[in-house]
mmCIF file of C-alpha atoms in Angstrom:
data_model
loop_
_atom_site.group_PDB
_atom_site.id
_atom_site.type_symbol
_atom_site.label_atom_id
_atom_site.label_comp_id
_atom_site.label_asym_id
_atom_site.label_seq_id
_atom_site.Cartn_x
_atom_site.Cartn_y
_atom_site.Cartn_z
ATOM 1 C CA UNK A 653 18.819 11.863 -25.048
ATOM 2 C CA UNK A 654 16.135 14.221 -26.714
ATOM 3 C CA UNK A 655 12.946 15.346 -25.125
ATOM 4 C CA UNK A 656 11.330 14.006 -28.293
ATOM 5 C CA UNK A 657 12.502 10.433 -27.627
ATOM 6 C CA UNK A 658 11.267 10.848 -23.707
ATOM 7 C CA UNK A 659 7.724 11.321 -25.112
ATOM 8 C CA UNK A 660 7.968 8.723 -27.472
ATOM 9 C CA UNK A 661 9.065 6.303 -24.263
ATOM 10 C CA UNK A 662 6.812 7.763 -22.720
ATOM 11 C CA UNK A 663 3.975 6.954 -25.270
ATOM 12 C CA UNK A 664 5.055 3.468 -25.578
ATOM 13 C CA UNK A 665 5.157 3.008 -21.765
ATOM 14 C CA UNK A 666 1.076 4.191 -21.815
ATOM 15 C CA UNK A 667 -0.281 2.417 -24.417
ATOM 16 C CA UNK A 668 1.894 -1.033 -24.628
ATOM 17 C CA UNK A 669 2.226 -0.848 -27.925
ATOM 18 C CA UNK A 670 4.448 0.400 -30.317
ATOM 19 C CA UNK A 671 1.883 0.719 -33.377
ATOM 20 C CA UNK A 672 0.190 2.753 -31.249
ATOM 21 C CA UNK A 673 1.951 5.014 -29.412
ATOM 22 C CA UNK A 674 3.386 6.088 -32.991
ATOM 23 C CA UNK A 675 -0.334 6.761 -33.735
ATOM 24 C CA UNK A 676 -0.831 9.149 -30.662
ATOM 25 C CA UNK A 677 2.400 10.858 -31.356
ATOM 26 C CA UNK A 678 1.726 11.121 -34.974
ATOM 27 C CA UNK A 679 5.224 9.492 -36.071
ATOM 28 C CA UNK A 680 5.814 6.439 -38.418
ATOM 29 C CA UNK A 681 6.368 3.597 -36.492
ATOM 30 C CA UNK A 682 10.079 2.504 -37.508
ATOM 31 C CA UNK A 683 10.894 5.557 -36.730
ATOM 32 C CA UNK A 684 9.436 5.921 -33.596
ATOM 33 C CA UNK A 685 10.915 2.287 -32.598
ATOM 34 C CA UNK A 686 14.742 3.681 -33.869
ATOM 35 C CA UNK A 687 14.495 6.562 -31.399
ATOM 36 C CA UNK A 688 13.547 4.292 -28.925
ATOM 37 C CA UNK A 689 16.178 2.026 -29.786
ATOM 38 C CA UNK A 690 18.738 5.204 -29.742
ATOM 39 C CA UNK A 691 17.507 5.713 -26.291
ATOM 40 C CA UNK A 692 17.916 2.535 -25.019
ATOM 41 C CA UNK A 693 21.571 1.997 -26.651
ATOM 42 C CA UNK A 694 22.608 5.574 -25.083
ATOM 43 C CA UNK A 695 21.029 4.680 -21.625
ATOM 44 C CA UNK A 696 23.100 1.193 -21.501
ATOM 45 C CA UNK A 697 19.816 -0.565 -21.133
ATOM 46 C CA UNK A 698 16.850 -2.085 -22.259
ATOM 47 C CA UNK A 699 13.364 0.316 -21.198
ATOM 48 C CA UNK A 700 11.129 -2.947 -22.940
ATOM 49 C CA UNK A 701 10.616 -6.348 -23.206
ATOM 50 C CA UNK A 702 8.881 -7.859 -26.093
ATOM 51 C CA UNK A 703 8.530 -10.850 -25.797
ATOM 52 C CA UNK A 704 6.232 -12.604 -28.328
ATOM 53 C CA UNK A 705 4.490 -9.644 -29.116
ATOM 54 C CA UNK A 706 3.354 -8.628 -25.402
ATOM 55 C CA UNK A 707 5.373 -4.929 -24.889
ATOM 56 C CA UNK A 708 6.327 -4.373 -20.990
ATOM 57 C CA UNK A 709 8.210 -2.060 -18.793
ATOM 58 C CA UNK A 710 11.354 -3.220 -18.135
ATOM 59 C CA UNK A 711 12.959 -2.168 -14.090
ATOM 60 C CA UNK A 712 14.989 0.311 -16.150
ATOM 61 C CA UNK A 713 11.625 1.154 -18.221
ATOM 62 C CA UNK A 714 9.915 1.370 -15.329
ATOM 63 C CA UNK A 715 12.457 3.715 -13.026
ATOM 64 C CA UNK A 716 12.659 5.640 -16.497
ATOM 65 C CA UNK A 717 9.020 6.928 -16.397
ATOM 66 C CA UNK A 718 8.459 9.171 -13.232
ATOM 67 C CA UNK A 719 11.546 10.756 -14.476
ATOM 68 C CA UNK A 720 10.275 11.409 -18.086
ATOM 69 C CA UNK A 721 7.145 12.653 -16.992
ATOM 70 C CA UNK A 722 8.683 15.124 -14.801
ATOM 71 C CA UNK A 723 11.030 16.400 -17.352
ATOM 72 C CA UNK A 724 8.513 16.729 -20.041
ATOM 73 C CA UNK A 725 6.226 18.614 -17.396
ATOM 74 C CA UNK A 726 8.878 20.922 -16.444
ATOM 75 C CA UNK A 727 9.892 21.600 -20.078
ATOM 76 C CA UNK A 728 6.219 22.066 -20.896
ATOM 77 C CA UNK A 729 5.650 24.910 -17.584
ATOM 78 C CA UNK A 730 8.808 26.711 -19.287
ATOM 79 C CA UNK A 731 7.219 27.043 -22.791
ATOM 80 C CA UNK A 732 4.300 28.349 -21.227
ATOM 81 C CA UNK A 733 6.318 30.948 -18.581
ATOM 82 C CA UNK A 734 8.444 31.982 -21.684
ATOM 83 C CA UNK A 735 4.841 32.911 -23.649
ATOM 84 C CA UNK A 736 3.675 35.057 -20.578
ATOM 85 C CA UNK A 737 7.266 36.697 -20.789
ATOM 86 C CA UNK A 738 6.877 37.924 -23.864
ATOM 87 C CA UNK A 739 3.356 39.266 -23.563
ATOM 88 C CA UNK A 740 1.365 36.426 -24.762
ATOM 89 C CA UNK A 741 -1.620 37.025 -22.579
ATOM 90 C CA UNK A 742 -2.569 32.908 -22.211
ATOM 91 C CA UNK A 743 -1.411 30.247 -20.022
ATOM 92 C CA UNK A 744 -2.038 27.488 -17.301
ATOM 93 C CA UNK A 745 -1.778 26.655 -14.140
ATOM 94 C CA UNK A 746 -2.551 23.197 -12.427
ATOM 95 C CA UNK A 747 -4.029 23.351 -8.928
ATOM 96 C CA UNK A 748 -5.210 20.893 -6.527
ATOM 97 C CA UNK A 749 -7.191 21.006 -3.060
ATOM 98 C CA UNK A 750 -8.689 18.316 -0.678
ATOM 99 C CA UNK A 751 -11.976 17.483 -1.126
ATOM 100 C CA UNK A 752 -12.958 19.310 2.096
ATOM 101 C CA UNK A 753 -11.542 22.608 0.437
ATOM 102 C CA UNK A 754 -12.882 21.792 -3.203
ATOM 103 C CA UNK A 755 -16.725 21.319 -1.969
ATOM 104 C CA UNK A 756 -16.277 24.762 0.072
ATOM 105 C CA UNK A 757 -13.863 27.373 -0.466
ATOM 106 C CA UNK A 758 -12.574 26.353 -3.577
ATOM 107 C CA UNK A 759 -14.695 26.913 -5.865
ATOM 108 C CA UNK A 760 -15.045 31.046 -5.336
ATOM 109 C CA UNK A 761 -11.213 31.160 -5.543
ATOM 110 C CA UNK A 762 -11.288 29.284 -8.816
ATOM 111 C CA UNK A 763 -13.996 31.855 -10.166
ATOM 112 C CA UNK A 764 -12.124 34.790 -8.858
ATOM 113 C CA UNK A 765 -9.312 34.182 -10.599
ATOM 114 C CA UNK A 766 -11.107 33.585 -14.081
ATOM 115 C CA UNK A 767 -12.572 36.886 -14.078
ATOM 116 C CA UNK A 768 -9.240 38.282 -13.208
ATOM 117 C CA UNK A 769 -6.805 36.412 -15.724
ATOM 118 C CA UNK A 770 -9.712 34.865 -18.189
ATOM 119 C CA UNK A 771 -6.973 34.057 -20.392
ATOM 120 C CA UNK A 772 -5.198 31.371 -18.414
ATOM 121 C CA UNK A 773 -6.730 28.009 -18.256
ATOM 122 C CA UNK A 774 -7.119 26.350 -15.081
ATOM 123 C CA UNK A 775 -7.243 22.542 -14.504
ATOM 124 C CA UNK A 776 -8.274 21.100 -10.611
ATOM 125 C CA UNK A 777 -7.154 18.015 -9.580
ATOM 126 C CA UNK A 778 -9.344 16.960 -6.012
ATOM 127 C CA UNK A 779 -7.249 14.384 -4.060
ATOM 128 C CA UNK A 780 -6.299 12.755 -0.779
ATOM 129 C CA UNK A 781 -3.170 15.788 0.675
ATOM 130 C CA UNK A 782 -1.183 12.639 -0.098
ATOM 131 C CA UNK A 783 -1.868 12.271 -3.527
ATOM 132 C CA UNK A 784 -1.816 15.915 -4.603
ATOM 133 C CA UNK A 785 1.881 15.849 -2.510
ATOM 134 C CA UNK A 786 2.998 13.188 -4.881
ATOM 135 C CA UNK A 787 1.164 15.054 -8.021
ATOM 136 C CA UNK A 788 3.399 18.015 -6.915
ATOM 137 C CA UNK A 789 6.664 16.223 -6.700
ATOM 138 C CA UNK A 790 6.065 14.156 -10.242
ATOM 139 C CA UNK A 791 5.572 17.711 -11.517
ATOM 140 C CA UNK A 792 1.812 17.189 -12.563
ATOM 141 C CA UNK A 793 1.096 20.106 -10.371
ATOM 142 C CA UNK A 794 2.113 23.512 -10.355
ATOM 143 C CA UNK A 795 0.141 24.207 -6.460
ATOM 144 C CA UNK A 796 -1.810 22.365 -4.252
ATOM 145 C CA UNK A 797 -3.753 23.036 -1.220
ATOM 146 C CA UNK A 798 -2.324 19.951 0.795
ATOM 147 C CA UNK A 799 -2.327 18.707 5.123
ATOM 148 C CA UNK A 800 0.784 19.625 6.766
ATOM 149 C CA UNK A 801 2.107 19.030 9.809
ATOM 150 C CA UNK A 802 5.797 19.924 11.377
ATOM 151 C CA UNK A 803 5.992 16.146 11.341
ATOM 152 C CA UNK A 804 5.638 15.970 7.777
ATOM 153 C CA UNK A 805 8.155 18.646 6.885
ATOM 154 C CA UNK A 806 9.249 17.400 3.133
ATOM 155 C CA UNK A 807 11.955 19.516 2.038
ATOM 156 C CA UNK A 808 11.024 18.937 -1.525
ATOM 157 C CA UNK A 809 7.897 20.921 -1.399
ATOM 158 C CA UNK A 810 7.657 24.512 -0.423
ATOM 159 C CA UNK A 811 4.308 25.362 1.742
ATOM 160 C CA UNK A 812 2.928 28.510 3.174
ATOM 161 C CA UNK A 813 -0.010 27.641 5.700
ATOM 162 C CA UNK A 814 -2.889 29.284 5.227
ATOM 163 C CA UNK A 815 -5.667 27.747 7.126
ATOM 164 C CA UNK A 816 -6.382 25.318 10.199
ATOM 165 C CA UNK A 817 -9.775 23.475 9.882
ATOM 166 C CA UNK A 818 -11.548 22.068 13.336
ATOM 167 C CA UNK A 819 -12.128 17.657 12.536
ATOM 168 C CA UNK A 820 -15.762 16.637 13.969
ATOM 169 C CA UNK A 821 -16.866 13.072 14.704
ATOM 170 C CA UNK A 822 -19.798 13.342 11.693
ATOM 171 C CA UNK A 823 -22.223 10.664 12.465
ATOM 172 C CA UNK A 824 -26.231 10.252 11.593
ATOM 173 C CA UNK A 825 -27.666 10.925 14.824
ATOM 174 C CA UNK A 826 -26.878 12.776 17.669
ATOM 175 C CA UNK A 827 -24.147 10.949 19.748
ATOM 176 C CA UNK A 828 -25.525 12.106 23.453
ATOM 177 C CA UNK A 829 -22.089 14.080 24.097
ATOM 178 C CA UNK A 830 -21.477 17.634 23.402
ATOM 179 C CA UNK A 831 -17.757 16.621 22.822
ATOM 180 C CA UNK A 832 -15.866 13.271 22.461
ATOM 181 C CA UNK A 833 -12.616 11.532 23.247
ATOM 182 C CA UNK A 834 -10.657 9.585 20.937
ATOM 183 C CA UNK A 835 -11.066 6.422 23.381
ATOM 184 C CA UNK A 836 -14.567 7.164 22.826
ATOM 185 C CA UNK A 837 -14.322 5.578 19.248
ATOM 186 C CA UNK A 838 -13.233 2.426 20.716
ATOM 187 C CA UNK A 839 -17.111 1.730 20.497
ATOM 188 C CA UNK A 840 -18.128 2.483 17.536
ATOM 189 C CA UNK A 841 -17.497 1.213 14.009
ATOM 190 C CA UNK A 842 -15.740 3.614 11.416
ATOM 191 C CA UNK A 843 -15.957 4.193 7.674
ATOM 192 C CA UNK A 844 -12.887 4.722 6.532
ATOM 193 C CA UNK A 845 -11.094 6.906 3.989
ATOM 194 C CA UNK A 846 -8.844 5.375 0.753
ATOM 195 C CA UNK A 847 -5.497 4.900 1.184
ATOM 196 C CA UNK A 848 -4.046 8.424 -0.017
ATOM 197 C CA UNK A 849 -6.210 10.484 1.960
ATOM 198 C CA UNK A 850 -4.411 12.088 5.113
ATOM 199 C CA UNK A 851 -7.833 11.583 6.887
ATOM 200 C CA UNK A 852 -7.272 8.188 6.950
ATOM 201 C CA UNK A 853 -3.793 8.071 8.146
ATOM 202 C CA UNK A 854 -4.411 10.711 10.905
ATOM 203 C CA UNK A 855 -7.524 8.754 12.330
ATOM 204 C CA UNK A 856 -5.668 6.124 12.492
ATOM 205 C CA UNK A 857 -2.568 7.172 14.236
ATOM 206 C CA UNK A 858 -4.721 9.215 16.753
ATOM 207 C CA UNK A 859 -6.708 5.882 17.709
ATOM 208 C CA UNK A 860 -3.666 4.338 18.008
ATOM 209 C CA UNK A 861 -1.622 6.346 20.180
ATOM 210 C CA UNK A 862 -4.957 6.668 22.130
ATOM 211 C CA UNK A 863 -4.145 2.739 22.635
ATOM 212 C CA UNK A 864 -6.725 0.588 20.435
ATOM 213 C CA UNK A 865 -7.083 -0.476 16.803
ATOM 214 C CA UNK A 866 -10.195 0.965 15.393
ATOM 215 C CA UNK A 867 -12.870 -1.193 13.802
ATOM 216 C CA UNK A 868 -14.141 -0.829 10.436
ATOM 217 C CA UNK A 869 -17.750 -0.811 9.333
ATOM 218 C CA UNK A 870 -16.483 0.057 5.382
ATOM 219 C CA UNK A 871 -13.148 1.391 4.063
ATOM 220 C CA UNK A 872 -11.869 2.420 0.775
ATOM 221 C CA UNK A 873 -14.150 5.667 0.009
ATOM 222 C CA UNK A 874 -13.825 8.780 -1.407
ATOM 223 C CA UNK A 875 -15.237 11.774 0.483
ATOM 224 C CA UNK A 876 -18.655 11.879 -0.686
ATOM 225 C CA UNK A 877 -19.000 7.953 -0.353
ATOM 226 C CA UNK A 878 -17.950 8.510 3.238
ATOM 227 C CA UNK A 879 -20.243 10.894 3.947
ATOM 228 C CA UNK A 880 -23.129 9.073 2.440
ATOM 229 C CA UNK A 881 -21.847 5.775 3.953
ATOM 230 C CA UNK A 882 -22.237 7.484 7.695
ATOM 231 C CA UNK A 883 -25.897 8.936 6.837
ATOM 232 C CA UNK A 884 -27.310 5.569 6.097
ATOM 233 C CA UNK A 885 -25.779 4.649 9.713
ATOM 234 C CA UNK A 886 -22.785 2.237 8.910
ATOM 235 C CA UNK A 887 -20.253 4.499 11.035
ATOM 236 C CA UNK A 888 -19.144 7.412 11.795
ATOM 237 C CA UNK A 889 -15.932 8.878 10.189
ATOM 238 C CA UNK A 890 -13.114 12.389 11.154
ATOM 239 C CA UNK A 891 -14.211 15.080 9.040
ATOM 240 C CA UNK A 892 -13.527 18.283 8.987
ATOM 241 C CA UNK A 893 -16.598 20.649 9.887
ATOM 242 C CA UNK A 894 -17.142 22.520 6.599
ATOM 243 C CA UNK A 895 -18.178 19.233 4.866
ATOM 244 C CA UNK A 896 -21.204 18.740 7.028
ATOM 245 C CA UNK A 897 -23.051 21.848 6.093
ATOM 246 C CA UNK A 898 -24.943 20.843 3.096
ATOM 247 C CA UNK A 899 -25.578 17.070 5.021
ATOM 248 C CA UNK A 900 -28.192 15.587 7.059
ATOM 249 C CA UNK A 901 -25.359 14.892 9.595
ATOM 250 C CA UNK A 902 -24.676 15.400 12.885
ATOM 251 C CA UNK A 903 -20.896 16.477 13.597
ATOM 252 C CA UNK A 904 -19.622 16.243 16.977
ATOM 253 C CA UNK A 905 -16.371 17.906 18.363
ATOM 254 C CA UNK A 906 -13.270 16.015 19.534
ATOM 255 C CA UNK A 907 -11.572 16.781 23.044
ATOM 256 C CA UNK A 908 -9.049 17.711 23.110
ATOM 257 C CA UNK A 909 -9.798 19.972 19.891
ATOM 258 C CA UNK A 910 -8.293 18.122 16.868
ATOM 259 C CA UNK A 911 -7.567 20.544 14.372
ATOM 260 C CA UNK A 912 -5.463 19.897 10.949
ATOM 261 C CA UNK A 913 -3.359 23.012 8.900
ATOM 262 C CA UNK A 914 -4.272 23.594 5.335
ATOM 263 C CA UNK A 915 -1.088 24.728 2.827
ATOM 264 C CA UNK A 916 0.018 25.978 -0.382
ATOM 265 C CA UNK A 917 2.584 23.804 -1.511
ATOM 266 C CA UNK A 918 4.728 23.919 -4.440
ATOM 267 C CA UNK A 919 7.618 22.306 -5.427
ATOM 268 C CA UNK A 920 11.115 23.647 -4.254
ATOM 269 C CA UNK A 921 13.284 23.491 -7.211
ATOM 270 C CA UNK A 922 10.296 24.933 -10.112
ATOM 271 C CA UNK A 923 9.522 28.198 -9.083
ATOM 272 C CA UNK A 924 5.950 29.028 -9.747
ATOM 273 C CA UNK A 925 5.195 30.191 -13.228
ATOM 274 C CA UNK A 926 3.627 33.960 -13.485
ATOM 275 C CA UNK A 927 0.306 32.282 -13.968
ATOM 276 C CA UNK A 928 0.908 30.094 -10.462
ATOM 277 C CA UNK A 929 2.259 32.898 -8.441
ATOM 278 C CA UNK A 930 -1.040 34.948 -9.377
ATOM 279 C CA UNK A 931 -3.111 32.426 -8.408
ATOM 280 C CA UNK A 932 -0.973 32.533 -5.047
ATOM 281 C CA UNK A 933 -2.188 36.077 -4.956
ATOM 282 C CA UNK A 934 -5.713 36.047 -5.889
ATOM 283 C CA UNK A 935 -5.939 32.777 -3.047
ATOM 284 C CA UNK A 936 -4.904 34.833 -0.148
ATOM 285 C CA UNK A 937 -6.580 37.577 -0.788
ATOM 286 C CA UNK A 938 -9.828 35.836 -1.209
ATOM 287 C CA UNK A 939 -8.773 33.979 2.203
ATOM 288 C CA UNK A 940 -8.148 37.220 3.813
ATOM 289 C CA UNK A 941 -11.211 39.194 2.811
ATOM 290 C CA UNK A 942 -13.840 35.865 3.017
ATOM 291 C CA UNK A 943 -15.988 34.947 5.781
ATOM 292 C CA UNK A 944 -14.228 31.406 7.213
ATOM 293 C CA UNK A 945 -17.049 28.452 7.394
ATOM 294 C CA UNK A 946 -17.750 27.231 10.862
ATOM 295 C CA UNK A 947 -14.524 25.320 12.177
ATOM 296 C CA UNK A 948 -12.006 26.949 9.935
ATOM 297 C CA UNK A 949 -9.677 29.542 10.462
ATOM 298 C CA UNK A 950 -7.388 32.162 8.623
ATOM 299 C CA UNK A 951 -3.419 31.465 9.565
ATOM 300 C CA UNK A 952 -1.781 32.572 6.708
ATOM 301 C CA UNK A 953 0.291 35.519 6.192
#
C-alpha cells in the first residue's frame, strides 16, 4: 500500500468518477485505475462498485476512507514539521473554535499570532465542540478550542482547559426574572441548535433531567440563525453571554449558575507540530494578559 494509491482512492471516493479523479490528481487514467486495482487486490477486497457505469463506495470503500484521510493528513503535518526543522521559516497550522469563541476572542488571537509567525498560514474551521472533536480525531485539525466536561473525558484527545463561559437564557424582551430555573423553560418555546453543536445536546439533557421535554419553536440553526431566530421572537435559546453583546437581546442568567469549560484539544497520538505548539503559546498568553468579556473566565494554567 503506497500513500500515492491512498490519494488516488481517495480521489475516486470524492468525485465518483474515475476520469475524473485522474484529472484532479493529474495522472492518466489507466494508470490511476491499476493502482487502484493494486490496492484493492493487496487489501483482499473490492473499495468500488461499478456497476453500469455508476462508481460507489463499497463497505470496505467506505471503512477505507476516514482511515486514508487521516493518514494522508498525518503524513502531510510531518512534511511540514520536517520544513520548520530544518529552518524553513513557513508552515500551517489548522485551528478551530466554537462560534461563541470565533465571534469574540478569537479573532485577536488569530491576529496575534500573524504578526508574530507571518510566515505560517493559518486556516479556522468554526463548528459545533462536536464537530471540531471529530475534525480533530479524523486528523483535519491540528487544535481546537472545543466543550469539555469530566463526563466527556475522550482519551483520544488531549485538552488543557482554559476558560469557563457563564450560559444566559437570550431572549427578545425582558423575561420579568432577574434569574431563571431550568423548569422555568417548561413554558416557553426554544430555538434550537444543529445537531453537532454541544449547545444543543446540553440544553437538552439539562431540561431533561429537570423532568420535561422541551418544545421547539425552530431547530436546525447555526449560531447566528439562532440568534436572529430569538430577536424576531420565535424562542428563546442557551447561549453563552459573550454572544449577546453586539445583539438587541436580552440575556437572562440561569439558577443555579450554568456554566460550560472551554479547551485546547489536540489529538493524543500527533504531537503538535512547532507551528501548533506556538499557537498554544501565543493563545494563553493572550488569555492571560486580555480583559475576559462579561460571563467568561480565565481557568487555564
Amino acid at each position: 500500500m503506497t500513500l500515492q494509491q491512498l490519494a488516488y482512492f481517495l480521489a475516486v471516493a470524492r468525485t465518483r468518477h474515475f476520469t475524473r479523479a485522474a484529472a484532479e490528481v493529474r495522472v492518466a487514467q489507466p494508470s490511476l485505475s491499476k493502482q487502484i486495482h493494486a490496492l484493492e487486490k493487496e487489501l483482499g477486497a473490492e473499495l468500488f462498485s461499478r456497476a453500469r457505469g455508476n462508481v460507489a463506495l463499497t463497505p470496505a470503500g467506505e471503512a477505507l476512507v476516514p482511515v486514508a484521510a487521516r493518514i494522508l493528513s498525518d503524513v502531510d503535518t510531518a512534511r511540514l514539521e520536517v520544513a520548520e526543522l530544518v529552518g524553513l521559516r513557513r508552515g500551517r497550522v489548522r485551528v478551530g473554535a466554537t462560534p461563541s469563541l470565533c465571534g469574540s476572542l478569537f479573532a485577536d488571537v488569530i491576529k496575534r499570532y500573524h504578526d508574530t509567525y507571518p510566515g505560517i498560514q493559518v486556516s479556522v474551521t468554526e463548528g459545533g465542540s462536536r464537530d471540531l472533536v471529530a475534525a480533530l480525531e479524523a486528523g483535519q485539525l491540528d487544535l481546537a478550542l472545543v466543550i469539555v466536561s469530566p463526563a466527556d473525558a475522550d482519551r483520544a484527545l488531549t485538552v488543557v482547559p482554559v476558560l469557563r463561559e457563564e450560559l444566559v437564557v437570550a431572549s427578545a424582551a425582558p423575561l420579568g426574572v432577574p434569574r431563571m430555573r431550568l423548569t422555568d423553560l417548561r413554558d416557553h418555546p426554544l430555538v434550537m441548535f444543529r445537531p453537532g453543536y454541544d449547545l444543543r445536546e446540553t440544553t437538552l439533557a439539562a431540561c431533561r433531567q429537570a423532568g420535561f421535554e422541551p418544545r421547539f419553536a425552530v431547530e436546525g440553526g447555526e449560531m447566528d440563525a439562532v440568534l436572529r431566530f430569538v430577536e424576531v421572537g420565535l424562542g428563546v435559546a442557551i447561549v453563552p453571554s459573550t454572544v449577546l453583546a453586539a445583539r438587541s437581546l436580552h440575556g437572562t442568567p440561569l439558577t443555579p449558575a450554568t456554566t460550560r469549560t472551554v479547551a485546547l484539544a489536540h489529538r493524543t497520538d500527533v504531537a503538535p507540530t512547532s507551528a501548533g505548539r506556538a499557537f498554544q503559546s501565543v493563545l494563553l498568553a493572550f488569555l492571560r494578559g486580555a480583559e475576559m468579556p462579561s460571563g467568561v473566565h480565565l481557568v487555564g494554567p
